[in-house]
XYZ file of C-alpha atoms in Angstrom:
692
model
C -87.644 94.891 -60.068
C -89.440 94.302 -56.798
C -92.841 95.931 -56.523
C -93.522 95.042 -52.896
C -93.500 98.685 -51.823
C -96.378 99.595 -54.125
C -99.958 99.050 -53.061
C -103.494 100.072 -53.822
C -105.708 101.355 -51.015
C -109.452 101.744 -51.406
C -110.791 105.271 -51.012
C -114.026 105.523 -49.139
C -116.064 107.721 -51.458
C -116.002 107.017 -55.193
C -118.183 109.150 -57.462
C -121.843 108.213 -57.225
C -123.888 108.884 -60.336
C -127.442 110.088 -60.071
C -130.164 107.629 -61.038
C -132.690 108.891 -63.531
C -134.977 106.034 -64.648
C -135.419 105.727 -68.404
C -137.806 103.146 -69.825
C -136.784 101.083 -72.861
C -139.503 98.827 -74.297
C -138.987 96.246 -77.048
C -141.017 93.109 -77.895
C -143.237 93.697 -74.843
C -140.150 93.662 -72.594
C -139.343 96.786 -70.604
C -135.903 97.606 -69.203
C -135.236 100.490 -66.831
C -131.911 102.185 -67.509
C -131.030 104.505 -64.632
C -127.943 105.857 -66.395
C -129.254 106.479 -69.896
C -128.830 110.216 -69.236
C -125.067 109.817 -69.620
C -125.390 109.691 -73.406
C -124.543 113.042 -74.983
C -123.949 112.899 -78.714
C -122.723 116.498 -78.739
C -120.298 115.865 -75.864
C -121.129 119.198 -74.263
C -123.429 118.246 -71.358
C -122.056 119.860 -68.201
C -123.369 117.142 -65.897
C -121.766 114.395 -67.993
C -118.455 116.237 -68.196
C -118.468 116.895 -64.460
C -119.008 113.221 -63.688
C -116.265 112.099 -66.108
C -113.811 114.534 -64.521
C -114.831 113.282 -61.072
C -114.111 109.715 -62.185
C -110.727 110.783 -63.558
C -109.885 112.548 -60.297
C -110.945 109.509 -58.281
C -108.862 107.248 -60.507
C -105.749 109.359 -59.973
C -106.278 109.518 -56.210
C -107.069 105.812 -55.998
C -103.905 104.941 -57.913
C -101.684 107.574 -56.291
C -99.893 104.875 -54.306
C -98.602 103.273 -57.491
C -97.484 106.498 -59.176
C -93.779 105.669 -58.603
C -94.363 102.236 -60.145
C -96.168 103.784 -63.116
C -93.255 106.140 -63.651
C -90.771 103.297 -63.332
C -92.700 101.215 -65.846
C -93.062 104.134 -68.257
C -89.290 104.599 -68.129
C -88.844 100.854 -68.722
C -91.175 100.835 -71.713
C -89.686 103.978 -73.205
C -86.169 102.746 -72.476
C -86.643 99.722 -74.752
C -87.490 101.899 -77.759
C -84.782 103.055 -80.148
C -85.154 106.817 -80.272
C -83.493 107.231 -83.667
C -84.966 104.730 -86.081
C -86.047 104.335 -89.683
C -87.992 101.964 -91.884
C -86.400 99.963 -94.689
C -86.856 101.897 -97.955
C -89.391 100.431 -100.365
C -89.419 101.149 -104.095
C -92.612 102.409 -105.693
C -92.225 103.799 -109.188
C -89.179 106.023 -109.616
C -88.539 106.556 -105.929
C -87.677 104.729 -102.708
C -89.866 105.661 -99.720
C -89.064 105.431 -96.010
C -89.812 107.139 -92.689
C -87.650 108.171 -89.738
C -88.148 109.026 -86.073
C -85.638 110.983 -84.035
C -85.010 111.681 -80.346
C -88.160 112.299 -78.338
C -90.306 112.941 -81.401
C -93.744 111.395 -81.073
C -94.244 111.050 -84.825
C -92.349 110.155 -87.983
C -90.955 112.132 -90.891
C -91.660 110.676 -94.335
C -89.057 110.818 -97.129
C -88.342 109.641 -100.642
C -85.098 109.332 -102.559
C -83.832 108.164 -105.923
C -81.928 105.176 -104.500
C -82.163 102.701 -101.640
C -79.315 104.347 -99.724
C -81.439 107.519 -99.406
C -78.441 109.819 -99.971
C -80.636 112.444 -101.667
C -83.717 112.056 -99.476
C -86.523 114.567 -99.892
C -88.797 115.378 -96.949
C -92.417 114.729 -97.881
C -94.178 115.170 -94.533
C -93.039 115.966 -91.000
C -95.883 114.569 -88.909
C -94.488 116.266 -85.787
C -95.124 119.607 -87.480
C -98.564 118.552 -88.650
C -99.508 117.380 -85.158
C -98.447 120.766 -83.792
C -100.322 121.559 -80.616
C -103.103 119.026 -81.180
C -103.673 116.778 -78.174
C -104.512 113.977 -80.601
C -103.194 113.475 -84.121
C -103.371 110.560 -86.507
C -102.010 110.558 -90.017
C -104.326 108.512 -92.207
C -103.380 107.714 -95.796
C -100.471 109.164 -97.762
C -100.994 108.884 -101.530
C -98.566 109.947 -104.247
C -100.057 110.927 -107.603
C -99.309 108.716 -110.627
C -97.015 111.403 -112.077
C -95.163 111.426 -108.719
C -95.407 115.230 -108.420
C -98.266 115.587 -105.928
C -99.047 114.192 -102.498
C -102.403 113.762 -100.796
C -102.684 112.941 -97.113
C -105.481 112.618 -94.576
C -105.475 113.534 -90.893
C -107.679 113.061 -87.835
C -107.237 115.517 -84.970
C -110.004 114.267 -82.668
C -109.806 110.476 -82.641
C -113.242 110.084 -84.230
C -111.794 108.564 -87.407
C -113.179 111.445 -89.420
C -110.392 112.622 -91.701
C -109.542 115.821 -93.532
C -107.643 115.466 -96.822
C -104.969 117.962 -97.881
C -102.706 118.234 -100.934
C -99.080 119.222 -101.428
C -96.951 120.001 -104.498
C -93.733 118.065 -103.964
C -91.436 120.141 -106.169
C -92.203 123.406 -104.371
C -93.511 122.185 -101.029
C -96.540 124.433 -101.481
C -99.912 123.360 -100.147
C -102.977 123.416 -102.369
C -105.983 125.346 -101.130
C -108.104 122.219 -101.677
C -109.361 120.740 -98.400
C -111.722 117.753 -98.271
C -113.635 117.472 -94.989
C -115.462 114.598 -93.279
C -113.859 111.739 -95.185
C -113.088 108.081 -94.450
C -109.390 108.824 -94.906
C -108.613 107.054 -98.170
C -107.545 109.045 -101.217
C -107.312 107.372 -104.621
C -105.805 109.143 -107.604
C -107.102 108.728 -111.119
C -104.345 108.223 -113.667
C -104.566 111.841 -114.859
C -102.937 112.994 -111.564
C -105.555 115.721 -111.361
C -108.606 113.845 -110.078
C -109.086 112.039 -106.769
C -111.864 109.942 -105.285
C -112.777 109.788 -101.601
C -115.463 108.425 -99.276
C -117.563 110.888 -97.310
C -118.955 110.037 -93.877
C -122.342 110.507 -92.285
C -121.369 112.491 -89.202
C -124.170 110.997 -87.117
C -123.557 107.297 -87.803
C -119.890 107.787 -88.813
C -120.664 105.489 -91.716
C -118.878 106.050 -95.018
C -121.663 105.871 -97.580
C -120.853 108.201 -100.496
C -117.988 108.317 -103.011
C -117.137 111.726 -104.459
C -114.929 112.812 -107.333
C -112.757 115.876 -106.745
C -110.778 117.831 -109.331
C -107.769 119.704 -108.003
C -108.234 123.451 -107.861
C -112.001 123.305 -107.326
C -113.963 123.707 -104.062
C -115.281 120.620 -102.285
C -118.796 121.973 -102.767
C -118.395 121.298 -106.502
C -117.369 117.661 -106.029
C -119.473 115.118 -107.885
C -121.249 112.267 -106.096
C -120.392 109.142 -108.102
C -121.731 106.398 -105.817
C -124.052 106.213 -102.815
C -124.737 103.064 -100.795
C -128.339 102.835 -99.596
C -127.857 99.773 -97.381
C -126.530 101.043 -94.049
C -125.147 97.653 -93.090
C -122.195 98.044 -95.488
C -118.761 99.458 -94.786
C -117.197 101.295 -97.706
C -113.580 101.591 -98.781
C -111.615 102.745 -101.824
C -108.589 101.310 -103.545
C -106.840 100.698 -106.821
C -106.143 97.457 -108.637
C -102.652 95.948 -108.605
C -102.081 97.085 -112.205
C -103.538 100.545 -111.401
C -106.026 100.239 -114.238
C -109.129 100.282 -112.031
C -110.408 102.407 -109.176
C -112.258 100.074 -106.821
C -115.083 100.658 -104.348
C -115.076 97.870 -101.777
C -118.340 97.281 -99.919
C -118.646 94.756 -97.122
C -120.860 93.667 -94.293
C -119.734 90.911 -91.954
C -121.220 88.336 -94.344
C -121.540 89.950 -97.801
C -119.160 91.689 -100.224
C -119.708 93.905 -103.247
C -117.231 95.570 -105.617
C -117.702 98.440 -108.055
C -115.030 99.591 -110.510
C -114.110 102.496 -112.776
C -111.479 102.766 -115.489
C -108.711 104.802 -113.814
C -107.953 106.442 -117.182
C -111.525 107.717 -117.462
C -112.297 109.445 -114.116
C -115.452 111.064 -115.472
C -116.949 107.694 -116.330
C -119.435 105.758 -114.224
C -118.699 103.035 -111.678
C -120.210 99.649 -112.434
C -120.723 96.505 -110.366
C -118.043 93.913 -111.037
C -120.355 91.009 -110.255
C -123.938 90.947 -108.904
C -124.323 91.416 -105.149
C -125.354 88.198 -103.466
C -126.182 87.905 -99.785
C -123.689 85.655 -98.028
C -121.091 85.879 -100.804
C -117.813 87.193 -99.420
C -114.960 87.858 -101.789
C -111.904 89.997 -102.344
C -110.826 90.791 -105.890
C -107.720 92.237 -107.518
C -106.521 92.577 -111.105
C -103.198 92.352 -112.890
C -103.098 92.539 -116.669
C -106.013 90.674 -118.186
C -106.717 88.517 -115.133
C -108.902 89.045 -112.084
C -107.967 87.068 -108.964
C -110.855 86.380 -106.572
C -110.575 84.976 -103.046
C -114.153 83.784 -102.571
C -116.323 81.789 -100.185
C -118.632 80.713 -103.022
C -119.137 76.995 -102.338
C -116.041 77.300 -100.126
C -116.473 78.028 -96.411
C -112.702 78.452 -95.942
C -112.369 80.315 -99.263
C -110.691 79.359 -102.527
C -108.841 81.286 -105.241
C -110.474 81.711 -108.628
C -109.607 83.683 -111.752
C -111.655 85.486 -114.361
C -111.310 87.861 -117.277
C -113.182 91.042 -118.091
C -115.650 88.970 -120.139
C -116.296 86.385 -117.382
C -115.974 88.337 -114.120
C -119.683 89.234 -113.973
C -120.775 85.563 -113.992
C -119.156 83.533 -111.238
C -120.191 80.284 -112.883
C -117.562 81.106 -115.526
C -114.747 81.660 -113.050
C -111.817 79.244 -113.151
C -110.537 77.560 -110.005
C -106.888 78.197 -109.202
C -106.602 76.932 -105.609
C -109.449 74.722 -104.359
C -111.272 74.853 -101.059
C -109.924 72.705 -98.226
C -111.807 71.808 -95.070
C -108.727 72.208 -92.857
C -107.017 75.193 -94.524
C -108.231 78.800 -94.449
C -107.202 80.885 -97.463
C -106.716 84.398 -96.075
C -105.459 86.281 -99.113
C -103.286 86.512 -102.208
C -100.520 88.901 -103.291
C -100.119 89.145 -107.072
C -96.861 89.544 -108.982
C -96.161 89.340 -112.704
C -94.674 85.841 -112.490
C -95.793 84.662 -109.041
C -98.639 84.555 -106.558
C -98.195 84.377 -102.794
C -101.080 82.705 -100.989
C -101.533 83.368 -97.280
C -102.950 80.217 -95.686
C -103.720 79.132 -92.132
C -103.814 75.542 -90.890
C -104.247 74.502 -87.253
C -103.939 78.171 -86.374
C -100.540 78.679 -88.017
C -99.896 81.009 -90.959
C -97.837 79.945 -93.956
C -97.081 81.403 -97.363
C -97.316 79.405 -100.571
C -95.489 80.814 -103.596
C -97.002 79.734 -106.916
C -95.047 80.406 -110.096
C -96.534 80.819 -113.560
C -96.054 77.092 -114.206
C -98.228 76.227 -111.212
C -95.305 74.961 -109.114
C -95.776 75.612 -105.400
C -93.181 76.471 -102.755
C -94.226 76.645 -99.089
C -92.607 79.101 -96.661
C -92.922 78.032 -93.021
C -91.459 79.118 -89.692
C -89.936 77.459 -86.654
C -91.483 79.118 -83.591
C -94.329 77.186 -81.903
C -96.566 80.217 -82.405
C -95.990 83.402 -84.389
C -97.372 86.155 -86.607
C -96.406 86.472 -90.269
C -97.769 88.744 -92.988
C -97.016 89.985 -96.473
C -95.291 93.373 -96.110
C -95.341 96.283 -98.570
C -94.656 95.138 -102.127
C -95.849 97.997 -104.349
C -94.265 96.724 -107.554
C -95.478 93.498 -109.219
C -92.514 93.082 -111.584
C -90.062 91.629 -109.047
C -88.531 88.254 -108.181
C -88.407 88.799 -104.441
C -91.015 89.855 -101.911
C -90.965 91.322 -98.449
C -92.602 89.547 -95.542
C -92.958 90.510 -91.898
C -92.411 88.033 -89.075
C -92.721 88.183 -85.308
C -93.318 85.807 -82.423
C -93.803 86.113 -78.672
C -90.002 85.846 -78.311
C -88.856 87.296 -81.668
C -89.016 91.067 -82.281
C -90.618 92.235 -85.511
C -88.479 91.238 -88.486
C -88.593 92.254 -92.149
C -87.353 89.670 -94.659
C -86.695 89.663 -98.376
C -87.762 86.311 -99.839
C -86.458 84.940 -103.118
C -89.617 83.770 -104.887
C -87.717 81.106 -106.820
C -85.898 79.457 -103.924
C -87.764 80.595 -100.817
C -84.509 81.803 -99.274
C -85.136 84.477 -96.652
C -82.756 87.412 -96.113
C -83.219 89.474 -92.950
C -83.387 93.165 -93.817
C -84.119 94.522 -90.358
C -85.238 93.352 -86.932
C -86.820 95.573 -84.312
C -84.114 96.545 -81.848
C -85.056 96.188 -78.187
C -82.827 98.211 -75.906
C -81.957 97.183 -72.376
C -81.359 93.664 -71.131
C -83.645 91.738 -73.478
C -82.227 88.431 -74.727
C -84.658 86.169 -76.609
C -83.133 82.982 -75.216
C -84.359 83.978 -71.739
C -87.966 83.475 -72.837
C -90.015 80.560 -74.090
C -93.303 80.430 -75.956
C -95.766 77.556 -76.217
C -98.911 76.702 -78.145
C -101.258 74.449 -76.179
C -104.805 73.255 -76.720
C -107.421 73.496 -73.973
C -110.546 71.369 -73.969
C -113.619 73.601 -73.637
C -116.763 72.449 -71.840
C -118.355 71.310 -75.128
C -115.286 69.302 -76.111
C -113.792 71.768 -78.604
C -110.010 72.162 -78.561
C -109.193 75.857 -78.088
C -105.688 77.154 -78.957
C -103.737 79.185 -76.395
C -100.425 80.972 -77.042
C -98.181 81.378 -73.981
C -94.906 83.105 -73.170
C -92.886 83.353 -69.971
C -89.378 84.015 -68.738
C -87.689 80.654 -68.297
C -85.869 81.358 -65.026
C -89.037 82.694 -63.376
C -91.408 79.885 -64.372
C -91.627 76.426 -62.847
C -95.142 75.378 -63.886
C -95.959 74.730 -60.232
C -99.018 76.958 -59.937
C -97.217 79.889 -58.329
C -96.927 82.375 -61.217
C -99.261 85.298 -61.860
C -101.006 85.253 -65.227
C -102.270 87.892 -67.630
C -104.763 86.386 -70.078
C -105.768 88.380 -73.147
C -108.678 87.772 -75.489
C -110.748 89.332 -78.275
C -112.924 86.798 -80.114
C -115.041 88.715 -82.643
C -115.432 89.663 -86.317
C -113.300 86.720 -87.426
C -110.221 88.693 -86.371
C -107.344 86.441 -85.400
C -105.066 87.785 -82.671
C -101.802 86.231 -83.722
C -98.995 85.944 -81.153
C -96.466 88.679 -81.898
C -93.692 90.362 -79.972
C -94.540 93.087 -77.475
C -91.693 94.866 -75.720
C -94.143 96.179 -73.115
C -95.028 92.635 -72.046
C -91.409 92.152 -70.938
C -92.177 94.259 -67.864
C -94.656 91.571 -66.812
C -92.608 88.558 -67.887
C -89.537 89.848 -66.047
C -91.643 90.014 -62.882
C -92.734 86.414 -63.197
C -95.997 86.780 -65.110
C -97.111 84.268 -67.703
C -98.779 85.973 -70.659
C -101.473 84.032 -72.528
C -103.484 84.831 -75.642
C -106.778 82.926 -75.671
C -107.704 82.202 -79.309
C -111.375 81.815 -78.518
C -114.241 81.233 -80.918
C -115.353 84.389 -82.688
C -111.878 84.779 -84.124
C -110.757 82.815 -87.168
C -107.716 81.006 -85.765
C -109.065 77.574 -86.717
C -110.893 78.576 -89.890
C -114.209 80.053 -90.840
C -116.270 77.697 -88.679
C -114.274 78.882 -85.647
C -115.623 82.362 -86.317
C -119.182 81.203 -86.960
C -119.226 79.307 -83.658
C -118.555 82.551 -81.783
C -121.034 85.000 -83.301
C -124.776 85.744 -83.205
C -126.638 82.969 -81.390
C -123.344 81.200 -80.611
C -121.667 84.178 -78.912
C -121.711 82.512 -75.491
C -119.036 80.124 -76.794
C -116.528 83.008 -76.766
C -117.091 83.609 -73.064
C -117.125 79.919 -72.202
C -113.833 79.386 -74.030
C -112.128 82.228 -72.182
C -113.361 81.046 -68.784
C -112.448 77.426 -69.520
C -108.940 78.470 -70.553
C -108.468 80.308 -67.256
C -109.513 77.234 -65.320
C -107.272 74.979 -67.405
C -104.195 77.183 -67.057
C -104.490 77.253 -63.286
C -105.202 73.518 -63.140
C -102.180 72.753 -65.337
C -99.847 74.814 -63.159
C -99.323 77.786 -65.446
C -100.779 80.183 -62.881
C -101.790 80.593 -59.267
C -105.605 80.659 -59.091
C -105.544 83.804 -56.932
C -103.139 85.660 -59.268
C -105.027 85.694 -62.557
C -105.574 88.979 -64.407
C -107.323 89.446 -67.739
C -107.461 92.180 -70.332
C -109.389 93.019 -73.480
C -110.472 96.008 -75.545
C -113.430 96.964 -77.741
C -115.156 93.628 -78.503
C -112.569 92.192 -76.124
C -113.964 94.617 -73.562
C -117.348 93.000 -74.086
C -115.574 89.716 -73.364
C -114.238 91.141 -70.097
C -117.674 92.442 -69.115
C -119.295 89.080 -69.786
C -116.729 86.920 -67.971
C -116.778 89.073 -64.825
C -120.543 88.664 -64.694
C -120.338 84.919 -65.302
C -117.163 83.880 -63.445
C -115.905 86.800 -61.326
C -114.253 84.514 -58.779
C -111.581 83.474 -61.297
C -109.973 86.896 -61.673
C -107.937 89.129 -59.400
C -107.824 92.058 -61.795
C -109.379 93.127 -65.088
C -108.204 95.654 -67.668
C -111.114 96.845 -69.791
C -110.295 99.137 -72.733
C -112.767 101.102 -74.893
C -115.238 98.333 -74.034
C -118.461 97.461 -75.865
C -120.712 96.800 -72.855
C -124.249 98.030 -73.471
C -124.836 95.706 -76.407
C -128.625 95.491 -76.327
C -129.321 99.230 -76.130
C -126.706 100.053 -78.758
C -127.864 97.421 -81.224
C -131.448 98.683 -80.927
C -130.440 102.251 -81.833
C -129.566 102.827 -85.496
C -128.522 106.422 -84.785
C -125.447 105.221 -82.889
C -122.333 104.982 -85.088
C -121.770 101.611 -86.727
C -124.839 99.881 -85.227
C -126.315 98.808 -88.561
C -122.960 97.377 -89.686
C -122.955 95.074 -86.672
C -126.168 93.113 -87.235
C -124.343 90.266 -88.989
C -121.984 89.971 -86.033
C -124.300 90.136 -83.008
C -127.717 89.714 -84.579
C -130.434 92.339 -84.904
C -132.340 92.558 -81.583
C -135.338 93.964 -83.420
C -135.822 90.250 -84.098
C -137.146 88.749 -80.811
C -134.870 85.707 -81.108
C -131.735 87.861 -81.215
C -133.098 90.152 -78.531
C -133.134 87.162 -76.190
C -129.640 86.033 -77.240
C -128.058 89.450 -76.657
C -130.006 90.146 -73.481
C -128.650 86.924 -71.979
C -124.998 88.090 -72.111
C -124.978 91.900 -72.541
C -122.582 92.987 -69.756
C -124.529 96.080 -68.733
C -127.842 94.214 -68.527
C -126.417 91.331 -66.490
C -124.669 93.152 -63.660
C -125.898 91.664 -60.409
C -125.355 91.846 -56.655
C -122.150 89.840 -56.320
C -118.443 90.311 -55.721
C -116.469 91.496 -58.747
C -112.694 91.559 -59.394
C -110.557 94.690 -59.178
C -111.264 96.533 -62.421
C -109.478 99.261 -64.381
C -111.592 100.764 -67.182
C -110.133 103.097 -69.821
C -111.858 104.806 -72.713
C -111.588 107.757 -75.088
C -114.115 110.574 -74.953
C -114.161 110.875 -78.764
C -114.309 107.143 -79.452
C -116.015 106.549 -82.795
C -116.423 102.791 -82.427
C -117.659 102.375 -78.852
C -119.195 105.496 -77.387
C -117.780 106.784 -74.080
C -121.111 106.378 -72.282
C -121.026 102.583 -72.489
C -118.166 102.159 -69.973
C -119.416 105.219 -68.073
C -122.826 103.612 -67.502
C -121.314 100.210 -66.779
C -119.055 101.613 -64.063
C -121.924 103.545 -62.481
C -124.127 100.449 -62.364
C -121.264 98.297 -61.065
C -120.697 100.759 -58.225
C -124.372 100.507 -57.377
C -124.644 96.706 -57.514
C -121.359 95.067 -56.538
C -121.039 93.678 -53.031
C -117.237 93.737 -52.662
C -114.681 96.330 -51.609
C -112.434 95.735 -54.588
C -111.038 98.582 -56.654
C -113.074 99.981 -59.540
C -111.504 102.910 -61.383
C -112.496 104.562 -64.642
C -110.186 106.777 -66.711
C -111.365 108.736 -69.751
C -108.827 110.304 -72.094
C -110.689 113.483 -72.968
C -108.618 113.943 -76.152
C -108.507 110.412 -77.582
C -110.697 108.060 -79.584
C -110.942 104.299 -80.054
C -107.213 103.801 -80.565
C -106.219 105.541 -77.353
C -103.560 108.223 -77.050
C -101.591 109.152 -80.171
C -97.823 109.348 -80.460
C -95.219 106.661 -79.851
C -94.405 107.680 -76.250
C -97.674 109.150 -74.963
C -99.469 105.881 -75.658
C -97.001 104.102 -73.347
C -98.508 105.908 -70.358
C -101.720 103.860 -70.738
C -99.736 100.628 -70.961
C -97.674 101.556 -67.916
C -100.848 102.309 -65.971
C -102.414 98.914 -66.667
C -99.205 96.990 -65.987
C -98.729 98.865 -62.711
C -102.335 98.105 -61.751
C -101.833 94.362 -62.214
C -98.461 94.271 -60.454
C -99.736 96.263 -57.483
C -102.732 93.962 -57.041
C -100.325 91.152 -56.246
C -98.934 93.212 -53.372
C -102.301 94.009 -51.788
């Protein structure tokens, strides 16, 4: 697997963007943005398109020398994937549901059958057919009607996360003429199997803000608006209670929750608030039978589980405590069954499940790997005595288990098959703690191939990070990372503040006015890993996407000398300008995360780290930037502007390439094989840098 013959050579003339000064004044401060012109909400500006194509051409020419390596890596990545595969059937109502992929198909086929052996399987959807000639296709939600005769599904063909809903009669295979445009993607059936509810999006902000009721056989223009959210800081979602008695509108900002409900047997009724909205109160609620189960942060920073009835749910002072708050344990969620609850808890960064029976007896399910990812899998039916859980670690491929809820005994149903020469015993994972500059202990998950690692400071390192929204990046198996590990790389996940690895306070220490902690943690981990012999200081690469792309942009401004190469995906880079513009999708939802720069105090906080605003005349690492032209979360012009300004300001001769997928959105390319091309490109970039 030698890569010594592959190299990157710097081309003399990268694209140079024109400078057109644009003045931005806030709080008596004025910034001049020379590349503001690159924003085109309609995505039709000829000058913008020409420059993006020029960047794509330059990227391909710049990386032409590693094309054989990219192709080799793509073949490696694809060669580890089982071409003919299927999911384990799951029972929901009368039928068992599963999906299959075959040969070189990019997408799955979805089936149901009357038994687990699927001998009489019925094709519900062939996503390959639906995708047709679209360059991008994402299947959103698939929802079977309560009478099990109808199917609703949503699809996105642009990557903007704006979905169209369609309906199918399962007995005949005929499609309904009903088409619901511009939705959030969720479809919830009322119990009459003739009425559905959906969330409609504002096409400017891409914010779901209205819930409509649709009756099959009627035009969308006749749909009835049943709820509209006036506060633009809330995300909106739809669901159904565990017992299917309630249709639920979930509303959430980063720091506040709200829930509205409707009797699923009375679709023409009115939604009502379950409990009064209270700023700072975050909760998640479900219902089974006569009991509501509420995971709440009320007087509980790390959340606790409480119960209520229909008569007490509106007054939280009447709720009953089921599982109390603990300072060192984060309660992440609960799965409800007729005779059991499964609590998902996290302590010292590690997930565990606690099964509670109806007598209050508790059984803890734990795992052996030093670091891992575990989650409750699909369990549609509450009247069972076993539950499915998913498990994976940095050395263990994804595994689906059936767990006896009485004994805790786990039965492996299926483990992801990795083709080729993979043997888990060749690899080792570790969880270490790194002391940050302020004394905090920051978790790091590591994996390497045993025979290629000596902890003597000679190995290359790829360090990944995210650190935002309280999202925990748990260490799970990635077959693509094997192409790095087999070439001697150490792979590290930096569980920096801004995530929730060590509880709610870990998140709070990495947001708003404390955001700099995220960057400090990442930088301090890099220094510690090289000092402790995990990596050669001149062979460190780093990667991050979206808010993790912001992380990359900040650390290369603040500590560029630490990194040989950077992978920056769909990156959020122009934080100050974006957060000052409410017309940009999702801006108002983000105030609780970054702060609202219309407040002078938060303006100063964001201005101090915003990657675009802090580019300066200095040497930067080699950088590969990738984005999607139709990205709904982070607009394409953020990385476009950042690259243009970097080209203008940086003092080095290192590589800076920018690739825009003109057909994709925030999630990158669609399809199980096409998306591997992006992974192969980044891996090849890092490997080739070591040869330069």
